[in-house]
Tab-separated table of C-alpha atoms and ligand atoms in Angstrom:
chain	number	residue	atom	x	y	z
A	1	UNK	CA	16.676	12.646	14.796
A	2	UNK	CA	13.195	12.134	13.521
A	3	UNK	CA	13.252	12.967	9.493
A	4	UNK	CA	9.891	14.414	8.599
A	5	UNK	CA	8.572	13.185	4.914
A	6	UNK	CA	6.206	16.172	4.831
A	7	UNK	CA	5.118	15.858	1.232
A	8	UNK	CA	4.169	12.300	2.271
A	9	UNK	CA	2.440	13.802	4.725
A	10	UNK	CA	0.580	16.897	2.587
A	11	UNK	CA	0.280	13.714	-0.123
A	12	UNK	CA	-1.852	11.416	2.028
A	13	UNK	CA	-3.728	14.267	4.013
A	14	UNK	CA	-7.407	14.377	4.856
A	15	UNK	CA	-7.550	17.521	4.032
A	16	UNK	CA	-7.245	19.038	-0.053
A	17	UNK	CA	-3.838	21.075	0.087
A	18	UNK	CA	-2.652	23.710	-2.657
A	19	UNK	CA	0.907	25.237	-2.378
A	20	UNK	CA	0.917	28.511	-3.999
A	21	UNK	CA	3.985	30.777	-5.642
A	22	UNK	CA	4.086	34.297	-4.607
A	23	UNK	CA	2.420	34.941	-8.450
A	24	UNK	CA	-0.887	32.761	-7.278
A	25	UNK	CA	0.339	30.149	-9.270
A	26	UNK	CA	-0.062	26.520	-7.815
A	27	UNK	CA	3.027	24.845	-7.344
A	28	UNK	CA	2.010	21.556	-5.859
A	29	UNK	CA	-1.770	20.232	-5.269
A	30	UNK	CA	-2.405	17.004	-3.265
A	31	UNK	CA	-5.029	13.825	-4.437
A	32	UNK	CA	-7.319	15.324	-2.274
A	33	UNK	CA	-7.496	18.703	-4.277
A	34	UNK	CA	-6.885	16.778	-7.453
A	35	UNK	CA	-9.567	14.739	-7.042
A	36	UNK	CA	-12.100	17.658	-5.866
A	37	UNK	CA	-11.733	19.376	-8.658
A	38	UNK	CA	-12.210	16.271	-10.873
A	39	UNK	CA	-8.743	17.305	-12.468
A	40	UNK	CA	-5.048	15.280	-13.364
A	41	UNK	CA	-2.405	16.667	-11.418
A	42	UNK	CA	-0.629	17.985	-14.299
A	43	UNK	CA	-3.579	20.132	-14.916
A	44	UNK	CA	-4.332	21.688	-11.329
A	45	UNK	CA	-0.394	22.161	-11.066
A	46	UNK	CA	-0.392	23.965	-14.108
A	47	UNK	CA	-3.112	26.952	-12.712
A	48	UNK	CA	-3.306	29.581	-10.880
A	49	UNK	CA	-5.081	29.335	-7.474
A	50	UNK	CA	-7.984	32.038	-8.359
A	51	UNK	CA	-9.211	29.648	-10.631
A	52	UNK	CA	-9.896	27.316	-8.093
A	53	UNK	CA	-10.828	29.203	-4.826
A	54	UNK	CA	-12.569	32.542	-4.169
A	55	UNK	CA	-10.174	35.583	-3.388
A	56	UNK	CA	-10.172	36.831	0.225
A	57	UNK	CA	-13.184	34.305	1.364
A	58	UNK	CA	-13.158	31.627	4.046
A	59	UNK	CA	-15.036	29.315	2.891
A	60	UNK	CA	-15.524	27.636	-0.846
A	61	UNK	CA	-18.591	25.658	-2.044
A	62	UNK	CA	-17.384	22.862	-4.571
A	63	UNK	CA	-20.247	20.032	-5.425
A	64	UNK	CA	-22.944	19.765	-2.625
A	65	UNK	CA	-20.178	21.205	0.468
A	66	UNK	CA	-18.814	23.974	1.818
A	67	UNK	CA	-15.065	23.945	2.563
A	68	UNK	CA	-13.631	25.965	5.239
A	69	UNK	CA	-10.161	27.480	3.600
A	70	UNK	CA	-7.207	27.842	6.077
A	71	UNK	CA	-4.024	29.231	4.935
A	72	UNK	CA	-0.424	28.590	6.105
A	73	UNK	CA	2.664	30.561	5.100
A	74	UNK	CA	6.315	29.460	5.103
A	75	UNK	CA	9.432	31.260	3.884
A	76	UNK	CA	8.834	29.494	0.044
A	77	UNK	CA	5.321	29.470	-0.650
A	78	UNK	CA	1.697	29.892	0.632
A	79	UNK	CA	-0.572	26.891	1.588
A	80	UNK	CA	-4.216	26.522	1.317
A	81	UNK	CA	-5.963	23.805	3.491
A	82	UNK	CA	-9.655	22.651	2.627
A	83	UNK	CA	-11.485	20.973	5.102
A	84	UNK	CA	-14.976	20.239	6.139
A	85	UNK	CA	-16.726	21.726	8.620
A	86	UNK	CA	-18.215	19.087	11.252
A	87	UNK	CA	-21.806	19.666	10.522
A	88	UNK	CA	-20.452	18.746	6.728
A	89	UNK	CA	-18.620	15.945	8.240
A	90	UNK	CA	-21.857	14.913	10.035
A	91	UNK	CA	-23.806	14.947	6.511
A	92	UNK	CA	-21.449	12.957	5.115
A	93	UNK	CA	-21.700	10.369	7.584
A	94	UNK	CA	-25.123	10.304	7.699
A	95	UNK	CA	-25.391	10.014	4.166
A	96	UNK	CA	-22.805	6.997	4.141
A	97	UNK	CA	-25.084	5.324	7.116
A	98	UNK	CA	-28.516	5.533	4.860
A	99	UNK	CA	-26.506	4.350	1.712
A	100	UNK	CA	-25.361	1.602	3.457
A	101	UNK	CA	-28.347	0.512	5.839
A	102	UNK	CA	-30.382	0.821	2.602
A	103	UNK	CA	-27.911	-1.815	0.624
A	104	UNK	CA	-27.692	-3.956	3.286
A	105	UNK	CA	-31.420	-3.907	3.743
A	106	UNK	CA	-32.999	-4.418	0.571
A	107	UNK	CA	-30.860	-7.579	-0.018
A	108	UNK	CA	-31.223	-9.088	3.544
A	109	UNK	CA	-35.050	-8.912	3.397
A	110	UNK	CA	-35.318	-10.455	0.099
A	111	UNK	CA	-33.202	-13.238	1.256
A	112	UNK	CA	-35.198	-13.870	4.482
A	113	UNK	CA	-38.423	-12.948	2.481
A	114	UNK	CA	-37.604	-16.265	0.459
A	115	UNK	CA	-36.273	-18.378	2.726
A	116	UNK	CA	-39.142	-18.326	5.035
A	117	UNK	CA	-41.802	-18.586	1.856
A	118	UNK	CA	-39.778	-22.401	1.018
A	119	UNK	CA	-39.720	-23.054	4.918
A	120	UNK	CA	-43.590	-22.532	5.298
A	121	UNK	CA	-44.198	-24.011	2.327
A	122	UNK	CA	-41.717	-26.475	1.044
A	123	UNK	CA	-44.175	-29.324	0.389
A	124	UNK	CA	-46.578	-27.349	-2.232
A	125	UNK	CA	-43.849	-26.264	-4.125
A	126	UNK	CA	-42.949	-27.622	-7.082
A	127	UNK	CA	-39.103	-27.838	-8.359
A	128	UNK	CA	-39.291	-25.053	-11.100
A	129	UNK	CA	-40.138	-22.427	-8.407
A	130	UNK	CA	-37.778	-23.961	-5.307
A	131	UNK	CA	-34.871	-23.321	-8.055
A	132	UNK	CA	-36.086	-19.852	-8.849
A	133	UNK	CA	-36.169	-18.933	-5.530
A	134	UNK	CA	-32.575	-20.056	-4.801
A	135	UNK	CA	-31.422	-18.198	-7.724
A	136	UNK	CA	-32.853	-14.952	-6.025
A	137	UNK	CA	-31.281	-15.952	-2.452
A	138	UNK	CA	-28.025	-16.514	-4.315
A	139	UNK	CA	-28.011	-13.477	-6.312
A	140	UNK	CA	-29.014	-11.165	-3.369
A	141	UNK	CA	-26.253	-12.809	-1.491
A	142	UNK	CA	-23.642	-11.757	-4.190
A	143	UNK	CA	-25.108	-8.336	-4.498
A	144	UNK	CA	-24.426	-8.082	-0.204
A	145	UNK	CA	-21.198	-9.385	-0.982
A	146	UNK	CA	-20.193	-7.269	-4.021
A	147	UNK	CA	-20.998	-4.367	-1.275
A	148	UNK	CA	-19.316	-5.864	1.247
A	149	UNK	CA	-16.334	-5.763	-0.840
A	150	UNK	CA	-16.097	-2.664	-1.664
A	151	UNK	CA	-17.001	-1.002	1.521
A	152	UNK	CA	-14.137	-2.921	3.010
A	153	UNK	CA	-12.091	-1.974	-0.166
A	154	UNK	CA	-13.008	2.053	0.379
A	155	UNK	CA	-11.939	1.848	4.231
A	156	UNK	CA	-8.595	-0.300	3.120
A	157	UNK	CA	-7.579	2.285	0.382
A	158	UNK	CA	-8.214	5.304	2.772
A	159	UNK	CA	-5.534	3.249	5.402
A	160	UNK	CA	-3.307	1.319	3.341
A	161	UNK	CA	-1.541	3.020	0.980
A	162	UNK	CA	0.737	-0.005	0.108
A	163	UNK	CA	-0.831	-3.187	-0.025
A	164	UNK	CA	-0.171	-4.075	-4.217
A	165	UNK	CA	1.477	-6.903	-4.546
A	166	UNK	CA	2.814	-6.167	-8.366
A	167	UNK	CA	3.969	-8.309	-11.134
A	168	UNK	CA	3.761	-8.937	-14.906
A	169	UNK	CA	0.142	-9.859	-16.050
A	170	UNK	CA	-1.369	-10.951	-19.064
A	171	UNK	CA	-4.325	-8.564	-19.176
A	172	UNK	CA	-6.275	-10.975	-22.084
A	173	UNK	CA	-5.906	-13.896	-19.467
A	174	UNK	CA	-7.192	-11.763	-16.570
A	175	UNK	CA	-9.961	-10.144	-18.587
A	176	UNK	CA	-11.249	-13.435	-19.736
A	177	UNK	CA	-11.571	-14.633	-15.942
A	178	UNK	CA	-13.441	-11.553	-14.822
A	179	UNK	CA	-15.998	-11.712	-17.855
A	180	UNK	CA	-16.475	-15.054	-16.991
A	181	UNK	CA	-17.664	-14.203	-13.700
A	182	UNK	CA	-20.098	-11.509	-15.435
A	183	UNK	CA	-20.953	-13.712	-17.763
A	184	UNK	CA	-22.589	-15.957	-15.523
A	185	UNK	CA	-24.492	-13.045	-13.850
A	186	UNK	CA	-25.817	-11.992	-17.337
A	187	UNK	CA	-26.717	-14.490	-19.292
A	188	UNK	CA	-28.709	-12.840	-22.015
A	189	UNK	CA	-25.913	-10.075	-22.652
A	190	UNK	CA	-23.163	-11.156	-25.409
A	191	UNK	CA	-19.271	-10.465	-24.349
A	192	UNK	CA	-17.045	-10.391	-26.634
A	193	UNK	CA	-13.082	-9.451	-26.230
A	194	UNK	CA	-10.762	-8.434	-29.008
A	195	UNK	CA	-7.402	-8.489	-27.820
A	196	UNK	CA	-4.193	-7.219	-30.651
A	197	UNK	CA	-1.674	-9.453	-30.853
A	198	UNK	CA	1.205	-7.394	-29.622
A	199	UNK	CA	-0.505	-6.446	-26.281
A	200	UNK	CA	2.343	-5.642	-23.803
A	201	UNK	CA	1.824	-7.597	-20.472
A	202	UNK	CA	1.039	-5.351	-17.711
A	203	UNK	CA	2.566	-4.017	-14.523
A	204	UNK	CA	-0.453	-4.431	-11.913
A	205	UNK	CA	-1.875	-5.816	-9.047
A	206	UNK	CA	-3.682	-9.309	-10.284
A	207	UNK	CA	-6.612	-8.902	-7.563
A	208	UNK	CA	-6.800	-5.316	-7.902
A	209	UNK	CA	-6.614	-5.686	-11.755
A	210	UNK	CA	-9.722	-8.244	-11.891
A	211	UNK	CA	-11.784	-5.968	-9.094
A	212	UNK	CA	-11.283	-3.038	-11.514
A	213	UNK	CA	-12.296	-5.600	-14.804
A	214	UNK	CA	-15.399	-6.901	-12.699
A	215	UNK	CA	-16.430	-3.431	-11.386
A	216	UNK	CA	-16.266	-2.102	-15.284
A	217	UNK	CA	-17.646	-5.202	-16.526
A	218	UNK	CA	-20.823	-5.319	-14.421
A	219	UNK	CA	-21.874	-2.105	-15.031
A	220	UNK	CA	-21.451	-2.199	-18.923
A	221	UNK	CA	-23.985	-4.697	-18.593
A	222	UNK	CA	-25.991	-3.660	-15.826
A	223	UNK	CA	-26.595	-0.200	-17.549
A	224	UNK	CA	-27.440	-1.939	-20.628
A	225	UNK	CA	-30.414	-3.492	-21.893
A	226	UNK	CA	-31.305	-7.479	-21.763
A	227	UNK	CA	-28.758	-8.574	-24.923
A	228	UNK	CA	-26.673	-5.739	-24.738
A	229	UNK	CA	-23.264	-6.303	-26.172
A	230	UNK	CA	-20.377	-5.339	-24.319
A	231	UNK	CA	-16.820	-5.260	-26.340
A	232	UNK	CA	-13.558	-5.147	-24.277
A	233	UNK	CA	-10.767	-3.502	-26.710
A	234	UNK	CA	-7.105	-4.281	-25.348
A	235	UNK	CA	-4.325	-2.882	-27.165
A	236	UNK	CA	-1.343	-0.768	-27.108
A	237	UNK	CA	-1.975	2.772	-26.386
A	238	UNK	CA	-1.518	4.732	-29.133
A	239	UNK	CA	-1.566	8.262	-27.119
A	240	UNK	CA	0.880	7.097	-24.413
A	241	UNK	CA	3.766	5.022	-25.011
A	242	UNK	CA	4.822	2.163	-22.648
A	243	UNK	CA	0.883	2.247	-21.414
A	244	UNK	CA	-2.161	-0.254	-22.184
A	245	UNK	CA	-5.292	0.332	-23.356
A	246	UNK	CA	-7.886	-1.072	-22.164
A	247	UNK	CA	-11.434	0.175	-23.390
A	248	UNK	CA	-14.746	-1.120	-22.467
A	249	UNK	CA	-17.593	-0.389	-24.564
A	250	UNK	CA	-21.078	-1.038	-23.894
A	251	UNK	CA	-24.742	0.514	-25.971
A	252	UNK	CA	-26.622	1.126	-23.098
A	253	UNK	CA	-28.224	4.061	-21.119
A	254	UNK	CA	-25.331	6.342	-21.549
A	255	UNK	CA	-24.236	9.344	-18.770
A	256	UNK	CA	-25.318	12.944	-19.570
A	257	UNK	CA	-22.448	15.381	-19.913
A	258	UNK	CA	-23.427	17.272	-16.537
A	259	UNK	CA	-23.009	13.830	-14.933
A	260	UNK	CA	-19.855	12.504	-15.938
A	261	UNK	CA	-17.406	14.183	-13.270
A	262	UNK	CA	-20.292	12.902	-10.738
A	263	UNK	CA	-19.578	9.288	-11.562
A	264	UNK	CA	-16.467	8.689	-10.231
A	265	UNK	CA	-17.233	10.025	-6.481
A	266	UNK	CA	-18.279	8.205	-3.675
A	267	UNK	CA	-21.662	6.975	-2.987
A	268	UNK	CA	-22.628	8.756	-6.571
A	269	UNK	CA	-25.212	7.352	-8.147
A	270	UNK	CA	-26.609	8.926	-11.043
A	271	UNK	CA	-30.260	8.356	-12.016
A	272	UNK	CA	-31.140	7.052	-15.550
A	273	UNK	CA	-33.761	4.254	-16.994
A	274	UNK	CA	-32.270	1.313	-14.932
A	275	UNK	CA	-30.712	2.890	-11.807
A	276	UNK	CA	-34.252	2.375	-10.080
A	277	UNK	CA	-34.376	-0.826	-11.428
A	278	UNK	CA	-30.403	-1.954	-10.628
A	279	UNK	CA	-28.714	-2.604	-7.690
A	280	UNK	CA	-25.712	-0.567	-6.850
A	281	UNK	CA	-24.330	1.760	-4.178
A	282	UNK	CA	-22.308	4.313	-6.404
A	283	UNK	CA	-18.932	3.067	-4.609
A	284	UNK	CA	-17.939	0.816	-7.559
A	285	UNK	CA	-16.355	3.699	-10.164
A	286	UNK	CA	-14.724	5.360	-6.828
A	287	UNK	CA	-12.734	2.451	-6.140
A	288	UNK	CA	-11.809	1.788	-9.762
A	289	UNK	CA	-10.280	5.045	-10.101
A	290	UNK	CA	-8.414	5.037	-6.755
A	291	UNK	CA	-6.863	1.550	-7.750
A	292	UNK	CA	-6.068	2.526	-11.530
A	293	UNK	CA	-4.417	5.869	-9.802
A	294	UNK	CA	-2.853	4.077	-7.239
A	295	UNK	CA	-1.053	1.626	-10.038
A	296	UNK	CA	0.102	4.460	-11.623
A	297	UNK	CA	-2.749	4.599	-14.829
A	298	UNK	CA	-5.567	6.771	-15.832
A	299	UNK	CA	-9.230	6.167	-16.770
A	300	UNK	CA	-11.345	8.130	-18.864
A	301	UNK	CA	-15.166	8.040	-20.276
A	302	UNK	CA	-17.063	8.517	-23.334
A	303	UNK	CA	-20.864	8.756	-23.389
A	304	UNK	CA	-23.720	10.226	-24.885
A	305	UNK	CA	-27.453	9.994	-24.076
A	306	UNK	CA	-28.370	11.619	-27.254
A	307	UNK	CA	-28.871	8.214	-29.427
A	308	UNK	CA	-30.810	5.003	-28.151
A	309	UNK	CA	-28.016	2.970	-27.122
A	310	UNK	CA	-25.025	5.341	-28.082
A	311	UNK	CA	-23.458	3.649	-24.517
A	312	UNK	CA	-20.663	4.517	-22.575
A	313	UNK	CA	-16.523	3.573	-23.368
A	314	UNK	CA	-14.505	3.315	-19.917
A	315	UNK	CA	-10.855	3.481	-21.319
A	316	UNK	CA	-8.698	2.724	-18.494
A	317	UNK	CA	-4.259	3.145	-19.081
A	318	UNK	CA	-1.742	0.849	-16.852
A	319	UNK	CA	1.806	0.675	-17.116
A	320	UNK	CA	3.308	-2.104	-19.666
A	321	UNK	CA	5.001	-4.376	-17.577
A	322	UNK	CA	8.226	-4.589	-20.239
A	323	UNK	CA	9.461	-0.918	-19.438
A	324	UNK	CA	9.983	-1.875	-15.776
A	325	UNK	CA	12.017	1.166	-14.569
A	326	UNK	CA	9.760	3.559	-16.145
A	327	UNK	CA	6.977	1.746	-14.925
A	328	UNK	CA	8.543	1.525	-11.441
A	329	UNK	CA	9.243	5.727	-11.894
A	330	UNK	CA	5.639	6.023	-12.291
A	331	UNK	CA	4.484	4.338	-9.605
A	332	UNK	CA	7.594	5.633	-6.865
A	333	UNK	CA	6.172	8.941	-8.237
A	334	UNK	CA	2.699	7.996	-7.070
B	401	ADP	P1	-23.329	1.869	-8.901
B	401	ADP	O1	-23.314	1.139	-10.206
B	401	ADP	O2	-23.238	0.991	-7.723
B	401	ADP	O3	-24.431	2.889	-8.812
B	401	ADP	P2	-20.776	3.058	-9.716
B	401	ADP	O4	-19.834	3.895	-8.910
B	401	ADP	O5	-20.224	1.849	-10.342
B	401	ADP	O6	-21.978	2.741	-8.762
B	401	ADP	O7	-21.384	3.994	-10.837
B	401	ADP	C1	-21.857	5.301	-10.504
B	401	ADP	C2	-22.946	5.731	-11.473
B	401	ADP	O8	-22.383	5.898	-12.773
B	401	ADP	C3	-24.074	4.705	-11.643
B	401	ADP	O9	-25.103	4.901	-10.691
B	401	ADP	C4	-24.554	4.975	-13.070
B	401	ADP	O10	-25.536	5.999	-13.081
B	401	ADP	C5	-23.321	5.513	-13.783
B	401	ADP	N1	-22.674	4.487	-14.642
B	401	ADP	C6	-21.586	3.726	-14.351
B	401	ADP	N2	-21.245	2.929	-15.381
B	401	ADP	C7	-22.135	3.184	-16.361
B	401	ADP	C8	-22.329	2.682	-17.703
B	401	ADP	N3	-21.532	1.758	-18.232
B	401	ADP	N4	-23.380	3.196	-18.416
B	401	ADP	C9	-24.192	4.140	-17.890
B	401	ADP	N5	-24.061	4.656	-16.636
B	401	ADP	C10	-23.056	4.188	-15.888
């Protein structure tokens, strides 16, 4: 007999799924919904459907698409599938291809721009500008492979669901590694990392751990100014017991309150001062929140644009590695 998981399935759907009492209130919501509605599960689970979706309409607009709403009955509750049309779909793509072809671009040309400048004229050129020119060839091949990366990493995440290898981690240890690695890619910024003393290990995946510190680190100081300081705060959470806190705090541009949901969805990039200027493709806060979800933890941002320099604080929460079974609860819940 085949046994049929089918909150696995509803879990891991393509489409955003809402089970619904007879009373309109939501009894269960999928990621998908969740993370439509830019909401914790908790929250969406603890509303009523008409505060998400239109009454007695077929189709929903939420951020720039329109959702076609399908709805399924069984003898316990009512379900409500969202899905995108296939011109939607085909906007999508299309959006993802020019993203992409743009990143991919703008690195490549520099790099061959360069390279063919030293071939053609290698003999006039002196040693102070042969060096400068391999720092841009190197940097513009760590930007393609930063994108690289995380296009593979967006694809993996969609397919894999269960590829974390998890054990205890010190987090000052792996923090220290991945500013390193920044470090070297901003050397007029200042890093600094105060760790307490009674930091908990964590319960995490190392590599996915250090793509979320790099990911966080890099644009703390990409969105800041030349010497910006950015402060990495590790401690104990105070709000949720068992969890770590990890905070990282820069004084740069800042996000505008309209913005901040925006941040953390694919391909989003938001336009301030240095987003012409800086190199991204808006995938980088999209994958840390998948992976910090995925490990069971939450992330959460502060930021103003009112001040010069007010900045941005990314406080991420993972499990403490020391409460094992509750840490292993979370993540079976997950
Ligand atoms: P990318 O940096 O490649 O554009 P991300 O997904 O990492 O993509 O970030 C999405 C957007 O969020 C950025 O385009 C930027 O506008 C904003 N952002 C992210 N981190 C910061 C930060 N520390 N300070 C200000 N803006 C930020």
């Amino acid at each position: 007999m085949i046994e049929i998981d089918f909150k696995n399935i509803l879990e891991n759907s393509t489409q955003a799924v809402a089970a619904v009492n007879f009373d309109d209130s939501i009894v269960y919501a999928n990621k998908y919904f969740c993370s439509l509605f830019s909401m914790a599960k908790e929250e969406v689970e603890s509303k009523c459907l008409g505060d998400f979706l239109p009454k007695d309409k077929d189709t929903v607009q939420i951020k720039d698409y329109t959702y076609k709403i399908t709805k399924f009955e069984d003898e316990y509750y009512t379900y409500f599938y969202l899905s995108l049309s296939d011109t939607q779909m085909e906007k999508i793509y299309s959006d993802f291809i020019s993203t992409v072809s743009h990143e991919l671009r703008t690195p490549l040309t520099s790099i061959r721009g360069f390279a063919d400048t030293m071939l053609a004229s290698f003999d006039k050129l002196d040693k102070n500008q042969i060096q400068k020119f391999l720092n841009i060839i190197k940097e513009q091949s760590n930007r393609l492979i930063k994108l690289v990366e995380n296009l593979l990493s967006v694809s993996r995440s969609q397919v894999e669901q269960s590829n974390f290898v998890y054990k205890s981690i010190n987090p000052k240890i792996q923090i220290e590694k991945a500013m390193d690695i920044i470090k070297n890619q901003y050397p007029s910024h200042v890093f600094e990392l105060k760790c307490s003393s009674d930091v908990q290990n964590l319960l995490a995946d190392e590599n996915k751990f250090q793509q979320i510190m790099i990911n966080l680190l890099d644009n703390a100081a990409k969105y800041s100014y030349d010497r910006g300081s950015v402060t990495v705060r590790v401690s104990n959470s105070a709000q949720k017991e068992n969890f770590v806190s990890i905070k990282v705090e820069d004084h740069g541009v800042g996000i505008d309150p309209e913005n901040m949901s925006k941040i953390f969805e694919k391909f989003a990039r938001i336009e301030n001062h240095l987003t012409r200027k800086t190199q991204g493709s808006g995938l980088g806060l999209y994958i840390v929140k998948n992976l910090i979800e995925k490990m069971g933890g939450q992330i959460f941002v502060e930021s103003s644009t009112v001040l010069p320099n007010s900045g941005s604080t990314f406080e991420i929460l993972l499990p403490a590695a020391s409460y094992t079974n509750q840490s292993k609860k979370v993540l079976e819940d997950k």
